[in-house]
Coordinates of C-alpha atoms in Angstrom, one line a residue:
Chain P
X28 CA 0.0 0.0 0.0
X29 CA 2.2 2.8 1.1
X30 CA 5.3 1.5 -0.6
X31 CA 3.9 1.9 -4.1
X32 CA 3.9 5.6 -4.6
X33 CA 7.6 6.3 -3.9
X34 CA 8.5 3.4 -6.2
X35 CA 6.6 5.1 -9.0
X36 CA 8.6 8.2 -8.3
X37 CA 11.9 6.6 -8.5
X38 CA 11.3 4.3 -11.5
X39 CA 10.9 7.3 -13.8
X40 CA 14.5 8.7 -13.5
X41 CA 15.9 5.2 -14.1
X42 CA 14.6 5.1 -17.6
X43 CA 16.4 8.2 -18.5
X44 CA 19.5 7.2 -16.6
X45 CA 19.5 4.0 -18.6
X46 CA 19.9 5.8 -21.9
X47 CA 23.1 7.4 -20.7
X48 CA 24.4 4.5 -19.0
X49 CA 27.6 2.8 -20.4
X50 CA 29.4 5.9 -21.6
X51 CA 30.2 7.3 -18.1
X52 CA 27.2 9.4 -17.0
X53 CA 29.4 11.6 -14.8
X54 CA 27.3 14.7 -15.8
X55 CA 24.3 13.3 -14.1
X56 CA 24.6 13.3 -10.4
X57 CA 21.0 13.6 -9.5
X58 CA 20.4 11.9 -6.2
X59 CA 18.4 8.7 -6.6
X60 CA 19.6 7.9 -10.0
X61 CA 21.9 5.0 -9.4
X62 CA 23.4 3.8 -6.3
X63 CA 27.2 3.6 -6.5
X64 CA 29.5 0.9 -5.2
X65 CA 29.9 2.5 -1.7
X66 CA 26.1 2.5 -1.1
X67 CA 26.1 -1.3 -1.6
X68 CA 29.3 -1.6 0.5
X69 CA 27.7 0.4 3.3
X70 CA 24.5 -1.6 3.2
X71 CA 26.5 -4.8 3.2
X72 CA 28.3 -3.7 6.3
X73 CA 25.0 -3.0 8.0
X74 CA 23.7 -6.4 7.0
X75 CA 26.9 -8.1 8.3
X76 CA 26.5 -6.3 11.7
X77 CA 22.8 -7.3 11.8
X78 CA 23.6 -11.0 11.2
X79 CA 26.8 -11.2 13.1
X80 CA 25.3 -11.7 16.6
X81 CA 23.1 -14.5 15.2
X82 CA 26.1 -16.1 13.8
X83 CA 28.2 -15.5 16.9
X84 CA 25.6 -17.2 19.1
X85 CA 25.6 -20.2 16.7
X86 CA 29.4 -20.3 16.6
X87 CA 29.6 -20.3 20.5
X88 CA 26.5 -22.4 20.8
X89 CA 28.0 -25.1 18.5
X90 CA 31.2 -25.4 20.5
X91 CA 31.9 -26.7 24.0
X92 CA 32.5 -25.1 27.3
X93 CA 36.2 -24.3 26.3
X94 CA 35.4 -22.6 23.1
X95 CA 34.8 -19.2 24.6
X96 CA 38.1 -19.2 26.4
X97 CA 40.1 -20.3 23.5
X98 CA 42.0 -17.2 22.1
X99 CA 42.5 -18.9 18.7
X100 CA 38.9 -19.8 18.3
X101 CA 37.9 -21.0 14.9
X102 CA 35.3 -19.0 12.9
X103 CA 33.9 -22.3 11.7
X104 CA 31.0 -23.7 13.8
X105 CA 31.7 -26.8 15.9
X106 CA 29.6 -29.8 15.9
X107 CA 28.0 -29.5 19.4
X108 CA 25.0 -27.4 18.6
X109 CA 22.5 -30.2 18.9
X110 CA 24.0 -31.5 22.0
X111 CA 23.9 -28.0 23.6
X112 CA 20.3 -27.4 22.3
X113 CA 19.3 -30.7 23.8
X114 CA 20.7 -29.8 27.2
X115 CA 18.7 -26.6 27.1
X116 CA 15.5 -28.4 25.9
X117 CA 15.8 -31.2 28.4
X118 CA 16.9 -29.1 31.4
X119 CA 14.1 -29.1 34.0
X120 CA 15.3 -25.9 35.4
X121 CA 14.8 -23.9 32.2
X122 CA 11.4 -25.2 31.3
X123 CA 11.9 -24.4 27.7
X124 CA 8.7 -26.1 26.3
X125 CA 6.4 -24.5 28.8
X126 CA 8.1 -21.2 28.1
X127 CA 7.5 -21.6 24.4
X128 CA 3.9 -22.4 24.9
X129 CA 3.4 -19.5 27.4
X130 CA 5.0 -17.1 24.9
X131 CA 2.9 -18.3 21.9
X132 CA -0.4 -18.2 23.6
X133 CA 0.0 -15.0 25.7
X134 CA 1.4 -13.1 22.8
X135 CA -1.4 -14.4 20.5
X136 CA -4.1 -13.5 23.0
X137 CA -2.7 -10.1 23.6
X138 CA -2.4 -9.3 19.9
X139 CA -6.0 -10.3 19.2
X140 CA -7.4 -8.3 22.1
X141 CA -5.4 -5.2 21.1
X142 CA -6.4 -5.5 17.5
X143 CA -10.2 -5.8 18.4
X144 CA -10.3 -3.0 21.0
X145 CA -8.2 -0.7 18.9
X146 CA -10.2 -1.2 15.7
X147 CA -13.5 -0.5 17.6
X148 CA -12.1 2.5 19.3
X149 CA -10.1 3.7 16.3
X150 CA -13.3 3.5 14.2
X151 CA -15.3 5.7 16.7
X152 CA -12.5 8.2 17.0
X153 CA -11.8 8.4 13.3
X154 CA -15.3 8.6 11.8
X155 CA -18.0 9.1 14.4
X156 CA -18.8 12.4 16.0
X157 CA -19.5 12.4 19.6
X158 CA -19.0 14.8 22.5
X159 CA -15.7 14.3 24.1
X160 CA -14.0 12.4 21.3
X161 CA -11.2 14.9 20.7
X162 CA -10.3 15.3 24.4
X163 CA -10.4 11.4 25.0
X164 CA -8.1 10.8 21.9
X165 CA -5.6 13.3 23.1
X166 CA -5.7 11.8 26.5
X167 CA -5.1 8.4 25.0
X168 CA -2.1 9.6 23.0
X169 CA -0.7 11.3 26.1
X170 CA -0.6 8.1 28.1
X171 CA 1.8 6.6 25.5
X172 CA 4.5 8.6 27.5
X173 CA 3.7 6.7 30.8
X174 CA 6.4 4.2 31.5
X175 CA 5.4 0.7 32.4
X176 CA 7.2 1.0 35.7
X177 CA 4.4 3.4 37.0
X178 CA 1.9 0.6 37.2
X179 CA 3.9 -2.4 38.3
X180 CA 3.6 -2.0 42.0
X181 CA -0.2 -1.9 42.4
X182 CA -0.5 -4.5 39.6
X183 CA 1.7 -6.8 41.5
X184 CA -0.2 -6.2 44.7
X185 CA -3.5 -6.8 42.8
X186 CA -2.4 -10.0 41.2
X187 CA -0.9 -11.4 44.4
X188 CA -4.2 -10.6 46.2
X189 CA -5.9 -12.6 43.5
X190 CA -3.3 -15.4 43.8
X191 CA -2.3 -14.8 40.2
X192 CA 1.3 -14.1 40.5
X193 CA 3.2 -16.8 38.6
X194 CA 0.2 -17.3 36.3
X195 CA 0.5 -16.2 32.6
X196 CA -2.8 -14.5 33.0
X197 CA -0.9 -11.9 35.1
X198 CA 1.1 -10.8 32.1
X199 CA -1.8 -11.0 29.6
X200 CA -4.4 -8.9 31.3
X201 CA -2.4 -5.7 31.7
X202 CA -1.4 -5.8 28.0
X203 CA -4.9 -6.3 26.6
X204 CA -5.2 -2.8 25.4
X205 CA -2.7 -0.5 23.8
X206 CA -2.9 3.3 23.5
X207 CA -0.6 3.1 20.5
X208 CA -3.0 0.7 18.8
X209 CA -5.9 3.0 19.2
X210 CA -3.8 5.9 17.8
X211 CA -2.6 3.7 14.8
X212 CA -6.1 2.6 13.9
X213 CA -7.7 6.1 14.3
X214 CA -5.0 7.4 11.9
X215 CA -5.4 4.7 9.4
X216 CA -9.2 4.7 9.3
X217 CA -9.3 8.5 9.1
X218 CA -7.2 8.4 5.9
X219 CA -8.5 5.4 4.2
X220 CA -12.3 5.5 4.7
X221 CA -14.0 8.4 2.8
X222 CA -16.8 10.0 4.7
X223 CA -19.1 9.5 1.7
X224 CA -19.0 5.8 2.1
X225 CA -20.3 6.1 5.6
X226 CA -23.0 8.5 4.6
X227 CA -24.1 6.2 1.8
X228 CA -24.3 3.3 4.2
X229 CA -26.5 5.5 6.6
X230 CA -28.8 6.5 3.8
X231 CA -29.3 2.9 2.9
X232 CA -30.5 2.5 6.5
X233 CA -27.6 0.5 7.8
X234 CA -27.2 0.5 11.6
X235 CA -24.1 1.8 13.2
X236 CA -22.9 -1.7 13.7
X237 CA -23.6 -2.8 10.2
X238 CA -21.6 0.1 9.0
X239 CA -18.8 -0.7 11.2
X240 CA -18.9 -4.4 10.0
X241 CA -19.2 -3.8 6.3
X242 CA -17.2 -0.5 5.9
X243 CA -14.7 -0.3 8.8
X244 CA -13.6 -3.9 9.3
X245 CA -12.6 -4.5 5.6
X246 CA -10.9 -1.3 5.4
X247 CA -9.0 -1.8 8.6
X248 CA -7.7 -5.3 7.6
X249 CA -4.2 -4.3 6.5
X250 CA -3.6 -2.0 9.4
X251 CA -5.0 -4.7 11.7
X252 CA -2.5 -7.2 10.3
X253 CA 0.3 -5.0 11.0
X254 CA -0.9 -4.0 14.5
X255 CA -1.1 -7.7 15.2
X256 CA 2.4 -8.3 14.1
X257 CA 3.8 -5.5 16.1
X258 CA 1.9 -6.3 19.2
X259 CA 2.9 -9.9 18.9
X260 CA 6.6 -9.1 18.6
X261 CA 6.4 -6.6 21.5
X262 CA 4.5 -9.0 23.8
X263 CA 6.9 -11.9 22.8
X264 CA 10.0 -9.8 23.7
X265 CA 8.6 -8.2 26.8
X266 CA 10.7 -8.8 29.9
X267 CA 10.3 -6.4 32.7
X268 CA 6.8 -7.3 33.9
X269 CA 7.0 -11.0 33.2
X270 CA 10.3 -11.1 35.1
X271 CA 8.6 -9.5 38.0
X272 CA 5.4 -11.4 38.1
X273 CA 6.0 -14.9 36.7
X274 CA 7.0 -17.9 38.5
X275 CA 10.5 -19.3 37.6
X276 CA 8.9 -22.6 37.0
X277 CA 6.4 -21.3 34.5
X278 CA 8.2 -18.5 32.5
X279 CA 7.9 -17.0 29.1
X280 CA 10.8 -17.4 26.7
X281 CA 12.7 -14.1 27.7
X282 CA 12.4 -14.9 31.4
X283 CA 13.6 -18.5 30.7
X284 CA 16.6 -17.0 28.8
X285 CA 17.5 -14.9 31.8
X286 CA 17.4 -18.0 34.0
X287 CA 19.9 -19.7 31.6
X288 CA 22.5 -17.2 32.7
X289 CA 21.5 -16.2 36.2
X290 CA 20.6 -19.4 38.0
X291 CA 22.2 -22.1 36.2
X292 CA 24.8 -22.2 33.6
X293 CA 28.2 -20.6 33.3
X294 CA 28.6 -22.6 30.2
X295 CA 28.2 -20.0 27.5
X296 CA 27.9 -22.7 24.7
X297 CA 24.7 -23.8 26.3
X298 CA 23.5 -20.3 27.1
X299 CA 24.0 -19.1 23.6
X300 CA 22.6 -22.3 22.1
X301 CA 19.5 -21.6 24.2
X302 CA 19.4 -17.9 23.0
X303 CA 19.4 -19.0 19.4
X304 CA 16.7 -21.7 20.1
X305 CA 14.5 -19.1 21.8
X306 CA 15.0 -16.7 18.8
X307 CA 14.0 -19.2 16.1
X308 CA 10.2 -18.8 16.4
X309 CA 10.4 -15.1 15.9
X310 CA 12.9 -15.5 13.1
X311 CA 10.4 -17.8 11.4
X312 CA 7.6 -15.3 11.8
X313 CA 9.9 -12.6 10.4
X314 CA 10.8 -14.7 7.4
X315 CA 7.0 -15.0 6.7
X316 CA 5.9 -11.6 7.6
X317 CA 9.1 -9.4 7.5
X318 CA 7.9 -7.4 4.5
X319 CA 4.6 -6.5 6.3
X320 CA 6.6 -5.5 9.3
X321 CA 8.8 -3.3 7.2
X322 CA 5.9 -1.5 5.5
X323 CA 4.1 -1.2 8.8
X324 CA 7.0 0.7 10.3
X325 CA 7.2 2.9 7.2
X326 CA 3.5 3.6 7.2
X327 CA 3.4 4.4 10.8
X328 CA 6.2 6.8 10.5
X329 CA 4.4 8.8 7.7
X330 CA 1.4 9.4 10.1
X331 CA 3.3 9.6 13.3
Chain X
X19 CA -36.3 0.7 24.2
X20 CA -38.4 3.5 25.7
X21 CA -40.1 4.6 22.6
X22 CA -41.9 1.3 21.8
X23 CA -45.3 3.0 22.0
X24 CA -44.7 5.2 19.1
X25 CA -45.6 2.8 16.3
X26 CA -44.4 3.3 12.7
X27 CA -47.7 4.1 11.3
X28 CA -49.3 5.8 14.4
X29 CA -52.6 7.0 12.8
X30 CA -53.4 10.0 14.9
X31 CA -50.5 12.4 15.5
X32 CA -52.5 15.6 15.5
X33 CA -50.9 18.0 13.2
X34 CA -50.2 21.3 15.2
X35 CA -49.5 23.3 12.1
X36 CA -51.2 22.6 8.9
X37 CA -48.3 23.4 6.5
X38 CA -45.7 21.6 8.5
X39 CA -46.8 18.4 10.1
X40 CA -44.6 17.4 13.0
X41 CA -42.4 14.5 12.0
X42 CA -43.5 11.5 13.9
X43 CA -40.5 9.4 14.8
X44 CA -41.0 5.9 13.9
X45 CA -39.6 3.2 16.0
X46 CA -36.8 2.5 13.6
X47 CA -36.0 6.2 13.2
X48 CA -35.9 6.5 17.0
X49 CA -33.7 3.5 17.3
X50 CA -31.4 4.9 14.7
X51 CA -31.1 8.2 16.5
X52 CA -30.2 6.3 19.7
X53 CA -27.8 4.3 17.7
X54 CA -26.1 7.4 16.3
X55 CA -25.8 8.9 19.6
X56 CA -24.6 6.1 21.8
X57 CA -22.9 3.6 19.6
X58 CA -19.6 5.5 19.5
X59 CA -19.4 5.1 23.2
X60 CA -20.1 1.5 22.7
X61 CA -17.2 1.1 20.4
X62 CA -14.7 2.9 22.7
X63 CA -15.9 1.3 25.9
X64 CA -14.0 -2.1 25.6
X65 CA -10.8 -0.1 25.3
X66 CA -11.5 2.3 27.9
X67 CA -12.9 -0.2 30.5
X68 CA -9.8 -2.4 30.3
X69 CA -7.6 0.7 30.1
X70 CA -9.1 2.2 33.2
X71 CA -8.7 -1.0 35.2
X72 CA -5.2 -2.1 34.1
X73 CA -3.8 1.2 33.0
X74 CA -5.2 4.2 34.8
X75 CA -6.2 2.7 38.2
X76 CA -2.5 1.4 38.8
X77 CA -1.1 4.7 38.1
X78 CA -3.2 6.5 40.5
X79 CA -2.8 3.7 43.1
X80 CA 1.1 4.0 42.7
X81 CA 0.8 7.6 43.8
X82 CA -1.1 6.5 46.8
X83 CA 1.3 3.7 47.8
X84 CA 4.3 6.1 47.3
X85 CA 3.1 7.9 50.4
X86 CA 3.0 4.8 52.4
X87 CA 5.1 2.4 54.3
X88 CA 3.8 -0.8 52.7
X89 CA 3.3 -3.8 54.9
X90 CA 3.8 -7.0 52.8
X91 CA 2.4 -9.4 55.2
X92 CA -0.9 -7.5 55.8
X93 CA -0.8 -6.2 52.4
X94 CA -1.8 -2.7 53.5
X95 CA 0.0 0.5 54.0
X96 CA 0.5 3.1 56.6
X97 CA 0.5 6.8 55.5
X98 CA 3.9 8.5 56.1
X99 CA 3.8 11.5 53.7
X100 CA 6.9 12.2 51.6
X101 CA 9.1 9.9 53.5
X102 CA 9.7 7.4 50.7
X103 CA 10.6 10.3 48.2
X104 CA 13.0 11.7 50.7
X105 CA 14.6 8.3 51.2
X106 CA 15.0 8.0 47.4
X107 CA 16.4 11.4 46.9
X108 CA 18.8 11.0 49.7
X109 CA 20.1 7.7 48.5
X110 CA 23.4 8.0 46.6
X111 CA 22.4 4.9 44.6
X112 CA 19.6 6.9 43.0
X113 CA 21.9 9.6 41.8
X114 CA 24.4 7.0 40.4
X115 CA 21.5 5.3 38.7
X116 CA 20.2 8.6 37.3
X117 CA 23.6 9.5 36.0
X118 CA 24.0 6.0 34.5
X119 CA 20.6 6.1 32.9
X120 CA 21.4 9.5 31.2
X121 CA 24.8 8.3 30.2
X122 CA 23.5 5.1 28.6
X123 CA 20.6 6.9 27.0
X124 CA 22.9 9.5 25.4
X125 CA 25.4 6.9 24.3
X126 CA 22.6 5.0 22.7
X127 CA 20.3 7.5 21.1
X128 CA 22.9 10.0 19.7
X129 CA 25.1 7.6 17.7
X130 CA 21.9 5.6 17.0
X131 CA 20.0 8.5 15.3
X132 CA 23.1 9.6 13.4
X133 CA 23.6 6.1 12.1
X134 CA 19.9 5.7 11.3
X135 CA 19.9 8.8 9.2
X136 CA 22.9 7.6 7.4
X137 CA 21.5 4.1 6.7
X138 CA 18.1 5.7 5.7
X139 CA 20.0 7.9 3.2
X140 CA 21.6 4.8 1.6
X141 CA 18.3 3.0 1.5
X142 CA 16.8 6.1 -0.2
X143 CA 19.1 5.6 -3.1
X144 CA 17.9 3.9 -6.1
X145 CA 19.1 0.4 -5.0
X146 CA 18.5 -3.0 -6.4
X147 CA 16.6 -5.5 -4.3
X148 CA 15.1 -2.8 -2.1
X149 CA 12.9 -5.1 -0.1
X150 CA 15.8 -7.3 0.8
X151 CA 17.9 -4.5 2.1
X152 CA 15.0 -3.0 4.0
X153 CA 14.1 -6.3 5.6
X154 CA 17.7 -7.1 6.5
X155 CA 18.0 -3.8 8.4
X156 CA 15.1 -4.9 10.6
X157 CA 16.6 -8.3 11.4
X158 CA 17.9 -7.2 14.9
X159 CA 14.6 -5.8 15.9
X160 CA 13.0 -9.3 16.2
X161 CA 15.5 -10.5 18.6
X162 CA 14.4 -10.2 22.3
X163 CA 16.3 -7.5 24.2
X164 CA 17.3 -10.2 26.7
X165 CA 18.8 -12.4 23.9
X166 CA 20.6 -9.4 22.6
X167 CA 22.0 -8.7 26.1
X168 CA 23.2 -12.3 26.6
X169 CA 25.0 -12.4 23.2
X170 CA 26.6 -9.0 23.6
X171 CA 27.7 -9.5 27.3
X172 CA 29.4 -12.5 26.0
X173 CA 31.2 -10.6 23.3
X174 CA 32.1 -7.8 25.8
X175 CA 33.6 -10.3 28.2
X176 CA 36.4 -8.8 30.3
X177 CA 38.9 -11.7 29.9
X178 CA 38.1 -13.7 26.8
X179 CA 35.4 -11.8 25.1
X180 CA 35.4 -11.3 21.4
X181 CA 36.0 -7.6 21.4
X182 CA 38.8 -7.8 23.8
X183 CA 40.4 -10.6 21.9
X184 CA 40.4 -8.5 18.7
X185 CA 41.7 -5.4 20.6
X186 CA 44.6 -7.4 22.0
X187 CA 45.3 -9.0 18.6
X188 CA 45.7 -5.5 17.3
X189 CA 48.1 -4.7 20.0
X190 CA 45.6 -2.5 22.0
X191 CA 44.9 -2.8 25.7
X192 CA 41.9 -4.9 26.8
X193 CA 39.0 -2.7 27.9
X194 CA 37.4 -3.3 31.3
X195 CA 33.9 -3.6 30.0
X196 CA 32.3 -4.6 33.3
X197 CA 34.6 -2.8 35.8
X198 CA 34.7 0.6 34.4
X199 CA 31.4 2.6 34.5
X200 CA 31.9 4.3 31.1
X201 CA 32.8 1.3 29.3
X202 CA 30.0 -0.7 30.7
X203 CA 27.6 2.1 29.5
X204 CA 29.3 1.8 26.0
X205 CA 28.7 -1.9 25.9
X206 CA 25.0 -1.6 27.1
X207 CA 24.4 1.2 24.6
X208 CA 25.8 -1.0 21.9
X209 CA 23.1 -3.6 22.6
X210 CA 20.5 -0.9 22.4
X211 CA 21.9 0.4 19.1
X212 CA 22.0 -3.0 17.6
X213 CA 18.4 -3.6 18.2
X214 CA 16.9 -0.1 17.3
X215 CA 19.1 1.5 14.6
X216 CA 17.5 -0.3 11.7
X217 CA 14.0 0.4 13.1
X218 CA 14.7 4.0 13.2
X219 CA 16.3 4.0 9.9
X220 CA 13.1 2.7 8.3
X221 CA 11.0 5.4 10.0
X222 CA 13.4 8.0 8.6
X223 CA 13.3 6.3 5.3
X224 CA 9.6 6.7 5.0
X225 CA 9.9 10.5 5.7
X226 CA 12.7 10.7 3.0
X227 CA 10.6 9.0 0.5
X228 CA 7.9 11.6 0.9
X229 CA 10.2 14.3 -0.4
X230 CA 9.4 15.1 -4.0
X231 CA 12.3 13.9 -6.3
X232 CA 11.9 17.2 -8.3
X233 CA 13.6 19.0 -5.5
X234 CA 16.7 17.1 -6.0
X235 CA 16.5 17.5 -9.7
X236 CA 16.2 21.3 -9.4
X237 CA 19.0 21.4 -6.9
X238 CA 21.2 19.4 -9.3
X239 CA 20.4 21.8 -12.0
X240 CA 21.3 24.6 -9.7
X241 CA 24.7 22.9 -9.1
X242 CA 24.2 21.7 -5.6
X243 CA 26.3 18.7 -4.6
X244 CA 25.1 15.5 -2.8
X245 CA 26.1 16.8 0.7
X246 CA 24.5 20.2 0.1
X247 CA 21.3 18.5 -1.2
X248 CA 21.2 16.3 1.9
X249 CA 21.8 19.2 4.2
X250 CA 19.3 21.7 2.6
X251 CA 16.5 19.4 1.2
X252 CA 16.6 16.0 3.1
X253 CA 17.3 17.0 6.6
X254 CA 14.7 19.9 6.9
X255 CA 12.0 17.5 5.5
X256 CA 12.9 15.1 8.2
X257 CA 12.4 17.3 11.1
X258 CA 8.9 16.2 12.1
X259 CA 9.8 12.6 11.9
X260 CA 13.0 13.3 13.9
X261 CA 10.8 14.8 16.6
X262 CA 8.8 11.6 16.6
X263 CA 11.9 9.4 16.8
X264 CA 13.7 11.5 19.4
X265 CA 10.7 11.6 21.8
X266 CA 9.9 7.8 21.4
X267 CA 13.6 6.9 22.0
X268 CA 13.7 9.2 25.0
X269 CA 10.7 7.5 26.5
X270 CA 12.2 4.1 25.9
X271 CA 15.8 5.0 26.7
X272 CA 15.1 6.4 30.2
X273 CA 13.3 3.2 31.1
X274 CA 16.0 0.8 30.1
X275 CA 15.9 -2.3 32.1
X276 CA 16.5 -5.6 30.1
X277 CA 20.0 -5.0 28.9
X278 CA 21.6 -3.8 32.2
X279 CA 19.8 -6.4 34.2
X280 CA 21.3 -9.2 32.0
X281 CA 24.8 -7.6 31.7
X282 CA 26.2 -10.0 34.3
X283 CA 24.7 -12.9 36.1
X284 CA 23.7 -11.2 39.4
X285 CA 21.4 -8.5 37.8
X286 CA 22.3 -6.0 40.5
X287 CA 23.8 -3.5 38.2
X288 CA 27.4 -4.1 39.1
X289 CA 29.5 -4.4 42.2
X290 CA 29.8 -0.6 42.5
X291 CA 26.6 0.3 40.6
X292 CA 28.5 0.8 37.5
X293 CA 25.5 0.1 35.3
X294 CA 22.7 0.4 37.7
X295 CA 19.8 2.2 35.9
X296 CA 16.7 3.7 37.5
X297 CA 14.5 0.8 36.3
X298 CA 17.0 -1.7 37.7
X299 CA 17.1 0.2 40.9
X300 CA 13.3 0.2 41.1
X301 CA 13.2 -3.6 40.6
X302 CA 15.9 -4.0 43.3
X303 CA 14.0 -1.8 45.8
X304 CA 10.7 -3.5 45.0
X305 CA 11.5 -7.1 44.5
X306 CA 14.8 -7.7 46.2
X307 CA 14.3 -5.4 49.3
X308 CA 10.5 -5.9 49.1
X309 CA 9.7 -2.2 49.8
X310 CA 6.8 -1.3 47.7
X311 CA 6.4 2.2 49.0
X312 CA 9.8 3.2 47.9
X313 CA 9.5 1.5 44.6
X314 CA 6.3 3.4 44.0
X315 CA 7.9 6.7 44.9
X316 CA 10.8 6.0 42.5
X317 CA 8.3 5.1 39.7
X318 CA 6.7 8.4 40.0
X319 CA 10.1 10.2 40.1
X320 CA 11.0 8.3 36.9
X321 CA 7.8 9.4 35.2
X322 CA 8.4 13.0 36.2
X323 CA 11.9 12.8 34.8
X324 CA 10.6 11.3 31.5
X325 CA 7.9 14.1 31.2
X326 CA 10.5 16.9 31.8
X327 CA 13.0 15.5 29.4
X328 CA 10.3 14.8 26.8
X329 CA 9.0 18.3 27.1
X330 CA 12.4 19.8 26.8
X331 CA 13.1 17.7 23.7
X332 CA 9.8 18.8 22.3
X333 CA 10.4 22.5 22.9
X334 CA 14.0 22.3 21.4
X335 CA 13.1 20.3 18.4
X336 CA 9.9 22.4 17.7
X337 CA 12.1 25.5 17.8
X338 CA 14.3 24.0 15.2
X339 CA 11.3 23.2 13.0
X340 CA 10.0 26.8 13.2
X341 CA 13.6 28.0 12.1
X342 CA 12.9 26.2 8.9
X343 CA 11.2 29.4 7.8
X344 CA 9.3 29.5 4.5
X345 CA 10.0 26.1 3.5
X346 CA 7.2 24.8 5.6
X347 CA 4.8 26.8 3.4
X348 CA 6.2 25.8 0.1
X349 CA 6.4 22.0 0.5
X350 CA 2.7 21.2 0.8
X351 CA 2.0 23.4 -2.3
X352 CA 4.6 21.7 -4.4
X353 CA 3.4 18.4 -3.1
X354 CA 0.0 19.1 -4.4
X355 CA 1.4 19.8 -7.8
X356 CA 3.1 16.4 -8.0
X357 CA 0.2 14.4 -6.7
X358 CA 0.6 11.3 -8.8
X359 CA 3.6 10.3 -6.9
X360 CA 2.3 11.0 -3.4
X361 CA -0.5 8.6 -2.5
X362 CA -2.4 9.0 0.7

């Protein structure tokens, strides 16, 4: 959606540049014509630094306990990755499988709830007129500056009163809504749904809910998909609150990762094998939806 | 509803004026009016009800708790006024944590934004395999901060870490990444930069793509070089987006917890609080010392700091935007002319 217009703008100059290519187009130095060698070199450097930590964790994770202390360490991975991975997976103190399951279902529930509540509220803020709408929206946006730390003490007290500390529910409930999500949906629907469409639906006698269902929901779909992705990634990687409230025996993946280092292992081969294992699910998601994530960030920026 | 007695075809609604009969609201019309009036509130209510319970109530309650000496056994508090705030402000660890937080924040956000602008400028060139490069830049963003912290604290090991091995191979002295406060901040800032630079580059790239290409052509005709074009065309158009990026990275940077808490295996912020941050201090007060009153007071202090720094950032950057002068007027007009390329 948002990526097409800029492409159209860039494509045009290439055509002209192509005509002059070959006989040294030194005269044409218009920015955006053709990327020189150094641009690719620079981007390759960025790519290498983005990939290197992944490779490093595989390198150490495939060695044994002595690898890390070996000053003449080889840059070729050793053969112990599966053994190290197995010791993470089978270690009862790490709880890898329950952690994986907890991460999957808590992130999914959170993302669904954020998408639903944000689409409903975003629709009202974007297209329906009601007293107090402006003020409420400004208020919601302002709360985006409130740090998570400001709520944790009472939330902890509340959940321990309920006997929920240690329960994954305690990390799902506080994340069920997102001020950013409401802002995102409001912006999106405001710009994509023409007012005439709503008026037409009203004239045809559609109820408000029917209008929402037939106009807003289909229009919101691309933005909803991106909001889902973002919320999922954020919830998956969240650490501060789960670290506080979850039981060490029933963690999410980031909490399990922190246990790898703090409670148990000093063996970095096992720790980094575990880090890579815990990162694989999101890498898979990224392989499938990375493009969407990219265009989501870029779309959000234009409106932000 | 209440208007069920008004039937659609109510036969005798006595006309009060002959020319203009009073409109009799049918049931469905009445329903529709109610629908129009109240359904917006119905749509926002799921968000606001949840938000009030798990978002707003805890904030207010934190304020209450911060004035209390909280008893964990009875799970209730005794009002003591500003005592907890005084305790925090008189605690030298608070000031160390404040200094560390700012140091890490500056070391991460300044190079990160400079790098992000640079990377965005490269991505904005007419490159082959655009999607590939854009996606690869975002690769670090999907890794959990905890995972990043574990990998990097391994690389920044004092004795056999990768970075020190390379340094000593080059004949340079090894750096005390964990012992020295400054170098520990550099190491932690590197983790933050790794994860967020590409993300910010994409946001800035989006803003760059919105600049009409005609500007660059015109500038080239006028004889402006690449650097001059970047300085006079690209950067001014980036300013609103820069405000957004600066504010969000301020809010995030001042709350930093994951990376410093995983920088060593005790999670205490270093033997001499070298890399203790405010959030880490808050966790230690609340869930190691089990003093909720003090943790709540610190949470409010942190919030006020974020507010003040955010406002200062906003004022400073907004002044820079106003300095832009006439350009802000001409850009929208020219944009209108080259509509076809603009979209939304």
